[in-house]
PDB file of C-alpha atoms in Angstrom:
ATOM      1  CA  MET A   1      31.061  -4.952  28.745  1.00 67.00           C
ATOM      2  CA  SER A   2      31.781  -1.228  29.682  1.00 83.00           C
ATOM      3  CA  VAL A   3      29.108   1.145  30.991  1.00 83.00           C
ATOM      4  CA  ARG A   4      29.403   3.137  27.729  1.00 84.00           C
ATOM      5  CA  SER A   5      28.793   0.054  25.667  1.00 86.00           C
ATOM      6  CA  LEU A   6      25.676  -0.744  27.748  1.00 89.00           C
ATOM      7  CA  VAL A   7      24.430   2.695  27.388  1.00 88.00           C
ATOM      8  CA  TYR A   8      25.061   2.576  23.568  1.00 86.00           C
ATOM      9  CA  ARG A   9      23.274  -0.705  23.239  1.00 91.00           C
ATOM     10  CA  TRP A  10      20.281   0.661  25.233  1.00 93.00           C
ATOM     11  CA  TYR A  11      20.093   3.797  23.320  1.00 93.00           C
ATOM     12  CA  GLY A  12      20.334   2.013  19.941  1.00 93.00           C
ATOM     13  CA  GLY A  13      17.453  -0.240  21.116  1.00 94.00           C
ATOM     14  CA  TRP A  14      15.376   2.820  22.133  1.00 95.00           C
ATOM     15  CA  LEU A  15      15.883   4.484  18.851  1.00 95.00           C
ATOM     16  CA  ARG A  16      14.935   1.297  17.069  1.00 94.00           C
ATOM     17  CA  SER A  17      11.693   0.958  19.045  1.00 95.00           C
ATOM     18  CA  ARG A  18      10.812   4.578  18.016  1.00 93.00           C
ATOM     19  CA  LEU A  19      11.247   3.973  14.482  1.00 95.00           C
ATOM     20  CA  LYS A  20       8.483   1.223  14.458  1.00 92.00           C
ATOM     21  CA  ARG A  21       6.065   3.970  14.813  1.00 91.00           C
ATOM     22  CA  MET A  22       7.465   5.931  11.846  1.00 94.00           C
ATOM     23  CA  GLN A  23       7.631   5.765   8.108  1.00 95.00           C
ATOM     24  CA  LEU A  24      11.124   4.803   6.960  1.00 96.00           C
ATOM     25  CA  PRO A  25      12.689   5.822   3.580  1.00 97.00           C
ATOM     26  CA  ALA A  26      12.548   3.291   0.836  1.00 97.00           C
ATOM     27  CA  HIS A  27      15.762   4.614  -0.637  1.00 98.00           C
ATOM     28  CA  VAL A  28      18.651   6.071   1.364  1.00 98.00           C
ATOM     29  CA  ALA A  29      21.626   7.677  -0.420  1.00 98.00           C
ATOM     30  CA  LEU A  30      24.965   7.996   1.500  1.00 98.00           C
ATOM     31  CA  ILE A  31      27.793  10.682   0.771  1.00 98.00           C
ATOM     32  CA  MET A  32      30.663   8.724   2.498  1.00 98.00           C
ATOM     33  CA  ASP A  33      32.847  11.698   3.399  1.00 97.00           C
ATOM     34  CA  GLY A  34      35.783  12.010   5.765  1.00 97.00           C
ATOM     35  CA  ASN A  35      37.979   9.191   5.268  1.00 96.00           C
ATOM     36  CA  ARG A  36      41.122  11.351   4.952  1.00 95.00           C
ATOM     37  CA  ARG A  37      40.300  13.596   7.983  1.00 96.00           C
ATOM     38  CA  TRP A  38      39.549  10.467  10.061  1.00 97.00           C
ATOM     39  CA  ALA A  39      43.024   9.087   9.265  1.00 97.00           C
ATOM     40  CA  THR A  40      44.506  12.338  10.468  1.00 96.00           C
ATOM     41  CA  ARG A  41      42.498  12.362  13.543  1.00 95.00           C
ATOM     42  CA  MET A  42      43.507   8.876  14.389  1.00 96.00           C
ATOM     43  CA  GLY A  43      47.221   9.729  13.989  1.00 96.00           C
ATOM     44  CA  TYR A  44      47.865   7.827  10.748  1.00 94.00           C
ATOM     45  CA  ALA A  45      50.729   9.326   8.441  1.00 89.00           C
ATOM     46  CA  SER A  46      48.788   8.547   5.359  1.00 89.00           C
ATOM     47  CA  ALA A  47      45.093   8.870   4.203  1.00 89.00           C
ATOM     48  CA  SER A  48      45.255   5.148   3.004  1.00 92.00           C
ATOM     49  CA  GLU A  49      44.152   4.017   6.251  1.00 95.00           C
ATOM     50  CA  GLY A  50      41.160   6.110   6.270  1.00 96.00           C
ATOM     51  CA  HIS A  51      40.145   4.968   2.805  1.00 96.00           C
ATOM     52  CA  ARG A  52      40.756   1.335   3.707  1.00 96.00           C
ATOM     53  CA  LYS A  53      38.645   1.660   6.784  1.00 97.00           C
ATOM     54  CA  GLY A  54      35.931   3.629   4.949  1.00 97.00           C
ATOM     55  CA  ALA A  55      35.791   0.815   2.384  1.00 96.00           C
ATOM     56  CA  GLU A  56      35.488  -1.944   4.924  1.00 96.00           C
ATOM     57  CA  HIS A  57      32.836   0.042   6.819  1.00 97.00           C
ATOM     58  CA  LEU A  58      30.554  -0.105   3.890  1.00 96.00           C
ATOM     59  CA  GLU A  59      30.091  -3.710   4.579  1.00 95.00           C
ATOM     60  CA  GLU A  60      28.819  -3.203   8.067  1.00 96.00           C
ATOM     61  CA  VAL A  61      26.579  -0.333   7.122  1.00 97.00           C
ATOM     62  CA  LEU A  62      24.917  -2.567   4.313  1.00 96.00           C
ATOM     63  CA  GLY A  63      24.000  -5.019   7.141  1.00 96.00           C
ATOM     64  CA  TRP A  64      22.359  -2.348   9.296  1.00 97.00           C
ATOM     65  CA  CYS A  65      20.274  -1.170   6.281  1.00 97.00           C
ATOM     66  CA  ASP A  66      19.342  -4.662   5.268  1.00 96.00           C
ATOM     67  CA  ASP A  67      18.248  -5.380   8.976  1.00 95.00           C
ATOM     68  CA  LEU A  68      16.278  -2.269   9.020  1.00 96.00           C
ATOM     69  CA  GLY A  69      14.435  -3.116   5.864  1.00 96.00           C
ATOM     70  CA  ILE A  70      15.895  -0.410   3.635  1.00 97.00           C
ATOM     71  CA  ARG A  71      15.686  -1.990   0.122  1.00 96.00           C
ATOM     72  CA  HIS A  72      17.312   0.697  -2.142  1.00 98.00           C
ATOM     73  CA  LEU A  73      20.789   2.311  -1.250  1.00 98.00           C
ATOM     74  CA  THR A  74      23.078   4.469  -3.275  1.00 98.00           C
ATOM     75  CA  VAL A  75      26.560   5.059  -2.119  1.00 98.00           C
ATOM     76  CA  TRP A  76      29.044   7.559  -3.456  1.00 98.00           C
ATOM     77  CA  VAL A  77      32.408   5.874  -3.579  1.00 96.00           C
ATOM     78  CA  ALA A  78      34.376   8.528  -5.560  1.00 95.00           C
ATOM     79  CA  SER A  79      33.500  11.541  -7.633  1.00 96.00           C
ATOM     80  CA  ALA A  80      34.524  12.347 -11.161  1.00 96.00           C
ATOM     81  CA  ASP A  81      36.251  15.413  -9.745  1.00 94.00           C
ATOM     82  CA  ASN A  82      38.221  13.358  -7.106  1.00 92.00           C
ATOM     83  CA  ILE A  83      39.363  10.911  -9.760  1.00 95.00           C
ATOM     84  CA  ARG A  84      40.605  13.792 -12.041  1.00 95.00           C
ATOM     85  CA  LYS A  85      42.264  16.098  -9.445  1.00 93.00           C
ATOM     86  CA  ARG A  86      43.309  13.870  -6.400  1.00 92.00           C
ATOM     87  CA  ASP A  87      46.973  12.737  -6.122  1.00 92.00           C
ATOM     88  CA  ALA A  88      47.561   9.784  -8.507  1.00 94.00           C
ATOM     89  CA  ASP A  89      48.592   7.288  -5.714  1.00 93.00           C
ATOM     90  CA  GLU A  90      45.558   8.222  -3.667  1.00 93.00           C
ATOM     91  CA  VAL A  91      43.337   7.429  -6.740  1.00 94.00           C
ATOM     92  CA  ARG A  92      45.114   4.181  -7.467  1.00 95.00           C
ATOM     93  CA  LEU A  93      44.381   3.198  -3.742  1.00 95.00           C
ATOM     94  CA  LEU A  94      40.822   4.157  -3.986  1.00 95.00           C
ATOM     95  CA  MET A  95      40.510   2.170  -7.197  1.00 96.00           C
ATOM     96  CA  TYR A  96      42.271  -0.783  -5.609  1.00 96.00           C
ATOM     97  CA  LEU A  97      39.841  -0.829  -2.645  1.00 96.00           C
ATOM     98  CA  ALA A  98      36.900  -0.721  -5.113  1.00 96.00           C
ATOM     99  CA  GLU A  99      38.222  -3.686  -7.070  1.00 95.00           C
ATOM    100  CA  THR A 100      39.023  -5.696  -3.847  1.00 93.00           C
ATOM    101  CA  VAL A 101      37.384  -4.761  -0.580  1.00 94.00           C
ATOM    102  CA  ILE A 102      34.040  -3.502  -2.231  1.00 95.00           C
ATOM    103  CA  ALA A 103      33.594  -5.528  -5.258  1.00 94.00           C
ATOM    104  CA  ASP A 104      34.730  -8.745  -3.519  1.00 93.00           C
ATOM    105  CA  HIS A 105      32.214  -8.321  -0.653  1.00 92.00           C
ATOM    106  CA  LEU A 106      29.423  -7.442  -2.989  1.00 93.00           C
ATOM    107  CA  ARG A 107      29.916 -10.638  -5.029  1.00 92.00           C
ATOM    108  CA  ARG A 108      29.630 -12.612  -1.889  1.00 91.00           C
ATOM    109  CA  ASN A 109      26.792 -10.857  -0.402  1.00 89.00           C
ATOM    110  CA  ARG A 110      23.416 -12.453  -1.303  1.00 91.00           C
ATOM    111  CA  ARG A 111      21.225  -9.613  -0.320  1.00 94.00           C
ATOM    112  CA  TRP A 112      21.956  -6.687  -2.810  1.00 97.00           C
ATOM    113  CA  ALA A 113      21.717  -6.544  -6.455  1.00 96.00           C
ATOM    114  CA  VAL A 114      24.489  -4.210  -7.590  1.00 97.00           C
ATOM    115  CA  HIS A 115      24.107  -1.350 -10.072  1.00 97.00           C
ATOM    116  CA  LEU A 116      26.664   1.119 -11.272  1.00 97.00           C
ATOM    117  CA  THR A 117      26.393   4.828 -12.137  1.00 97.00           C
ATOM    118  CA  GLY A 118      29.168   7.119 -13.007  1.00 97.00           C
ATOM    119  CA  GLN A 119      31.787   7.881 -15.838  1.00 96.00           C
ATOM    120  CA  LEU A 120      33.303   4.396 -15.935  1.00 96.00           C
ATOM    121  CA  ASP A 121      35.711   5.543 -18.605  1.00 96.00           C
ATOM    122  CA  LEU A 122      37.579   7.539 -15.957  1.00 96.00           C
ATOM    123  CA  LEU A 123      38.336   4.196 -14.165  1.00 96.00           C
ATOM    124  CA  PRO A 124      41.231   1.743 -14.708  1.00 96.00           C
ATOM    125  CA  GLY A 125      40.106  -1.219 -16.787  1.00 97.00           C
ATOM    126  CA  SER A 126      40.607  -3.614 -13.915  1.00 97.00           C
ATOM    127  CA  THR A 127      38.298  -1.537 -11.620  1.00 97.00           C
ATOM    128  CA  VAL A 128      35.531  -1.511 -14.176  1.00 97.00           C
ATOM    129  CA  ARG A 129      35.898  -5.281 -14.883  1.00 97.00           C
ATOM    130  CA  ALA A 130      35.720  -6.150 -11.120  1.00 96.00           C
ATOM    131  CA  LEU A 131      32.607  -3.842 -10.513  1.00 97.00           C
ATOM    132  CA  LYS A 132      30.898  -5.163 -13.647  1.00 96.00           C
ATOM    133  CA  GLU A 133      31.727  -8.722 -12.569  1.00 96.00           C
ATOM    134  CA  ALA A 134      30.001  -8.024  -9.054  1.00 96.00           C
ATOM    135  CA  GLN A 135      26.987  -6.434 -11.060  1.00 96.00           C
ATOM    136  CA  ALA A 136      26.624  -9.420 -13.125  1.00 96.00           C
ATOM    137  CA  ALA A 137      26.973 -11.737 -10.319  1.00 96.00           C
ATOM    138  CA  THR A 138      24.421 -10.111  -8.123  1.00 96.00           C
ATOM    139  CA  GLN A 139      21.431  -9.295 -10.375  1.00 95.00           C
ATOM    140  CA  ALA A 140      19.311 -12.116  -9.062  1.00 95.00           C
ATOM    141  CA  ASN A 141      19.909 -11.135  -5.358  1.00 94.00           C
ATOM    142  CA  GLN A 142      17.099  -9.921  -3.280  1.00 92.00           C
ATOM    143  CA  PRO A 143      15.648  -8.079  -1.687  1.00 94.00           C
ATOM    144  CA  GLY A 144      17.987  -4.941  -1.881  1.00 96.00           C
ATOM    145  CA  ASN A 145      19.225  -2.871  -4.732  1.00 97.00           C
ATOM    146  CA  LEU A 146      22.624  -1.108  -4.278  1.00 97.00           C
ATOM    147  CA  THR A 147      23.774   1.578  -6.558  1.00 97.00           C
ATOM    148  CA  ILE A 148      27.512   2.352  -6.621  1.00 97.00           C
ATOM    149  CA  ALA A 149      28.335   5.912  -7.702  1.00 98.00           C
ATOM    150  CA  ILE A 150      31.900   5.914  -8.808  1.00 97.00           C
ATOM    151  CA  GLY A 151      33.502   8.493 -11.221  1.00 97.00           C
ATOM    152  CA  TYR A 152      30.146  10.128 -10.654  1.00 98.00           C
ATOM    153  CA  GLY A 153      29.124  13.723 -11.134  1.00 97.00           C
ATOM    154  CA  GLY A 154      25.376  14.939 -11.020  1.00 97.00           C
ATOM    155  CA  ARG A 155      25.651  17.667 -13.526  1.00 97.00           C
ATOM    156  CA  GLU A 156      27.517  15.469 -15.927  1.00 97.00           C
ATOM    157  CA  GLU A 157      24.934  12.810 -15.570  1.00 97.00           C
ATOM    158  CA  VAL A 158      22.306  15.397 -16.500  1.00 97.00           C
ATOM    159  CA  ILE A 159      24.244  16.584 -19.547  1.00 97.00           C
ATOM    160  CA  ASP A 160      24.775  12.908 -20.755  1.00 97.00           C
ATOM    161  CA  ALA A 161      21.023  12.324 -20.256  1.00 97.00           C
ATOM    162  CA  VAL A 162      20.118  15.300 -22.362  1.00 96.00           C
ATOM    163  CA  VAL A 163      22.728  14.271 -25.082  1.00 96.00           C
ATOM    164  CA  SER A 164      21.223  10.728 -25.107  1.00 96.00           C
ATOM    165  CA  LEU A 165      17.822  12.116 -25.561  1.00 96.00           C
ATOM    166  CA  LEU A 166      18.906  14.237 -28.516  1.00 95.00           C
ATOM    167  CA  TYR A 167      20.462  11.400 -30.221  1.00 95.00           C
ATOM    168  CA  GLU A 168      17.433   9.351 -29.721  1.00 95.00           C
ATOM    169  CA  SER A 169      15.293  11.927 -31.177  1.00 95.00           C
ATOM    170  CA  ARG A 170      17.548  12.444 -34.103  1.00 94.00           C
ATOM    171  CA  ASP A 171      17.457   8.583 -34.884  1.00 95.00           C
ATOM    172  CA  ALA A 172      13.673   8.750 -34.665  1.00 94.00           C
ATOM    173  CA  GLY A 173      13.685  11.613 -37.390  1.00 96.00           C
ATOM    174  CA  MET A 174      12.387  14.292 -35.280  1.00 95.00           C
ATOM    175  CA  SER A 175      13.016  17.975 -36.147  1.00 94.00           C
ATOM    176  CA  LEU A 176      14.662  20.443 -33.784  1.00 91.00           C
ATOM    177  CA  ALA A 177      11.312  22.075 -33.204  1.00 95.00           C
ATOM    178  CA  ASP A 178       9.754  18.765 -32.341  1.00 94.00           C
ATOM    179  CA  VAL A 179      12.505  17.893 -30.064  1.00 91.00           C
ATOM    180  CA  ALA A 180      12.348  21.027 -28.088  1.00 92.00           C
ATOM    181  CA  SER A 181       8.582  20.748 -27.787  1.00 94.00           C
ATOM    182  CA  SER A 182       8.685  17.335 -26.554  1.00 93.00           C
ATOM    183  CA  ILE A 183      11.393  17.516 -23.842  1.00 95.00           C
ATOM    184  CA  THR A 184       9.864  16.887 -20.315  1.00 96.00           C
ATOM    185  CA  GLU A 185      11.151  16.013 -16.850  1.00 95.00           C
ATOM    186  CA  GLY A 186      10.179  12.355 -17.637  1.00 96.00           C
ATOM    187  CA  SER A 187      12.030  12.188 -20.989  1.00 96.00           C
ATOM    188  CA  ILE A 188      15.172  13.365 -19.414  1.00 97.00           C
ATOM    189  CA  ALA A 189      14.815  11.144 -16.251  1.00 97.00           C
ATOM    190  CA  ARG A 190      14.387   8.140 -18.727  1.00 97.00           C
ATOM    191  CA  HIS A 191      17.896   8.758 -19.913  1.00 97.00           C
ATOM    192  CA  LEU A 192      19.578   9.125 -16.459  1.00 97.00           C
ATOM    193  CA  SER A 193      22.018   6.390 -15.539  1.00 95.00           C
ATOM    194  CA  THR A 194      19.618   5.579 -12.548  1.00 95.00           C
ATOM    195  CA  ALA A 195      16.538   5.354 -14.662  1.00 95.00           C
ATOM    196  CA  GLY A 196      14.249   2.570 -13.504  1.00 93.00           C
ATOM    197  CA  ARG A 197      15.133   3.029  -9.837  1.00 94.00           C
ATOM    198  CA  PRO A 198      13.375   5.226  -7.201  1.00 96.00           C
ATOM    199  CA  ASN A 199      14.823   8.675  -6.383  1.00 97.00           C
ATOM    200  CA  PRO A 200      16.286   8.792  -2.801  1.00 98.00           C
ATOM    201  CA  ASP A 201      14.029   9.711   0.111  1.00 98.00           C
ATOM    202  CA  LEU A 202      16.918  10.568   2.286  1.00 98.00           C
ATOM    203  CA  ILE A 203      20.439  11.598   1.556  1.00 98.00           C
ATOM    204  CA  ILE A 204      22.894  11.372   4.382  1.00 98.00           C
ATOM    205  CA  ARG A 205      26.358  13.005   4.461  1.00 98.00           C
ATOM    206  CA  THR A 206      28.925  12.361   6.874  1.00 98.00           C
ATOM    207  CA  SER A 207      31.976  14.544   7.886  1.00 97.00           C
ATOM    208  CA  GLY A 208      30.018  17.669   9.057  1.00 95.00           C
ATOM    209  CA  GLU A 209      30.059  19.222   5.555  1.00 96.00           C
ATOM    210  CA  GLN A 210      26.557  20.481   4.668  1.00 97.00           C
ATOM    211  CA  ARG A 211      26.296  20.385   0.824  1.00 95.00           C
ATOM    212  CA  LEU A 212      25.421  17.881  -1.784  1.00 96.00           C
ATOM    213  CA  SER A 213      28.797  18.431  -3.837  1.00 95.00           C
ATOM    214  CA  ASP A 214      27.208  17.437  -7.131  1.00 96.00           C
ATOM    215  CA  PHE A 215      25.566  14.293  -5.773  1.00 98.00           C
ATOM    216  CA  LEU A 216      22.256  13.078  -7.221  1.00 98.00           C
ATOM    217  CA  LEU A 217      21.143  16.650  -8.165  1.00 97.00           C
ATOM    218  CA  TRP A 218      18.377  15.537 -10.350  1.00 98.00           C
ATOM    219  CA  GLN A 219      17.101  12.664  -8.253  1.00 98.00           C
ATOM    220  CA  GLY A 220      17.671  14.515  -5.001  1.00 97.00           C
ATOM    221  CA  VAL A 221      15.645  17.526  -5.589  1.00 96.00           C
ATOM    222  CA  GLU A 222      12.811  16.322  -3.156  1.00 96.00           C
ATOM    223  CA  SER A 223      14.877  14.402  -0.776  1.00 98.00           C
ATOM    224  CA  ASP A 224      15.311  14.982   2.910  1.00 98.00           C
ATOM    225  CA  LEU A 225      18.920  15.952   3.776  1.00 98.00           C
ATOM    226  CA  TYR A 226      20.735  14.971   6.860  1.00 98.00           C
ATOM    227  CA  PHE A 227      24.283  15.773   7.982  1.00 98.00           C
ATOM    228  CA  VAL A 228      26.288  13.925  10.502  1.00 98.00           C
ATOM    229  CA  ASP A 229      29.435  15.218  12.063  1.00 97.00           C
ATOM    230  CA  ALA A 230      31.106  11.970  12.302  1.00 98.00           C
ATOM    231  CA  TYR A 231      33.593  11.004   9.490  1.00 98.00           C
ATOM    232  CA  TRP A 232      32.604   8.007   7.460  1.00 98.00           C
ATOM    233  CA  PRO A 233      34.763   5.345   9.190  1.00 98.00           C
ATOM    234  CA  ALA A 234      33.344   6.529  12.516  1.00 97.00           C
ATOM    235  CA  PHE A 235      29.675   6.615  11.367  1.00 98.00           C
ATOM    236  CA  ARG A 236      27.701   4.556  13.816  1.00 97.00           C
ATOM    237  CA  TYR A 237      24.536   2.490  13.955  1.00 97.00           C
ATOM    238  CA  ILE A 238      22.900   5.091  16.066  1.00 97.00           C
ATOM    239  CA  ASP A 239      23.855   7.809  13.537  1.00 98.00           C
ATOM    240  CA  LEU A 240      21.871   6.033  10.889  1.00 98.00           C
ATOM    241  CA  LEU A 241      18.929   5.475  13.368  1.00 98.00           C
ATOM    242  CA  ARG A 242      19.002   9.138  14.242  1.00 98.00           C
ATOM    243  CA  ALA A 243      18.869   9.972  10.479  1.00 98.00           C
ATOM    244  CA  LEU A 244      15.927   7.645   9.971  1.00 98.00           C
ATOM    245  CA  ARG A 245      14.223   9.133  12.946  1.00 97.00           C
ATOM    246  CA  SER A 246      14.664  12.669  11.605  1.00 97.00           C
ATOM    247  CA  TYR A 247      13.065  11.390   8.374  1.00 97.00           C
ATOM    248  CA  GLY A 248      10.218   9.674  10.058  1.00 96.00           C
ATOM    249  CA  ARG A 249       9.560  12.898  11.895  1.00 95.00           C
ATOM    250  CA  SER A 250       9.502  14.983   8.748  1.00 93.00           C
ATOM    251  CA  ARG A 251       6.878  12.687   7.274  1.00 88.00           C
ATOM    252  CA  VAL A 252       4.647  13.163  10.338  1.00 86.00           C
ATOM    253  CA  ALA A 253       5.143  16.984  10.061  1.00 79.00           C
ATOM    254  CA  ARG A 254       4.220  16.936   6.351  1.00 77.00           C
ATOM    255  CA  THR A 255       1.194  14.824   6.938  1.00 75.00           C
ATOM    256  CA  ASN A 256       0.052  16.907   9.975  1.00 73.00           C
ATOM    257  CA  PRO A 257       1.148  20.445   9.289  1.00 66.00           C
ATOM    258  CA  SER A 258       0.445  22.935  12.227  1.00 60.00           C
TER     259      SER A 258
END
C-alpha cells in the first residue's frame, strides 16, 4: 500500500471519528455533476465514459451512506432540461445507463427502497419500465429510502403540485374564493412528488458549481448546501465525510450561537 493510500485511510478514519460527536443529516440529496468534464480531464474522446463511470459510482456512494447511517437519500440522475436539450445520442446513453447500471443495481440491493420523482413522460418507455420495476421490487427494503430524480425540474414540480391541488379542490366542489383562501404551504407540499418523505437536511453538489440549478427548490429551502470541487466520478469517501462534518458543525453553531 502506498504512502498516499495510508494517509487517505488514516484521514478517513479520523474524519469518521469526529462525526461520532456530531449530528448527522437524516436526508442527504446529491447533485451528481461533472461526468462530462471528468471524461475530458481523463482524456476520453467521448462523454460516454464519464456518464458510465458516474452511474457505476452511485453504487459505491450508496454503500458509504448506508454504512454511515444515512437513511434518506435523493440523487439527481438527469434534469428535465438535460433531456430536452442535450444531444440525442448522449440522452440515449443516459437512459440506457439508468435502465441497466442504476436500475439493475437497485433491484439487487436489499438496503434501499426506491422512489421516483420527475417527469417520467419525458423518458423512453423502456427506461420508465426498468425504473418502475426497481421501485416495485424494493418497496419492502430497509432501512433506507432512495429517491431517483430523473427528468426532474424543481419549478415544474411546484407547478404540477399547484395544478393537482386545484383539480382536487374543483372535484371537491370548492369555489375559486374558497380555494384561494385555503392554499397553504402544507397543502402544496402534500401534492409534491416527494410528499411523505422528509425534506433534505443537506444538499451536496459536485463539480465546483455553486448553484442548485432547479433541484428541490421547495424542499431545499432550509437545507445546508455543500459544494465539492471534485467531479462526480471522482467524488471520494472523504469528500462525503467532509460534507457531513460541515453539516455537523452548522448544527452546533445553530444550537450555540455566539
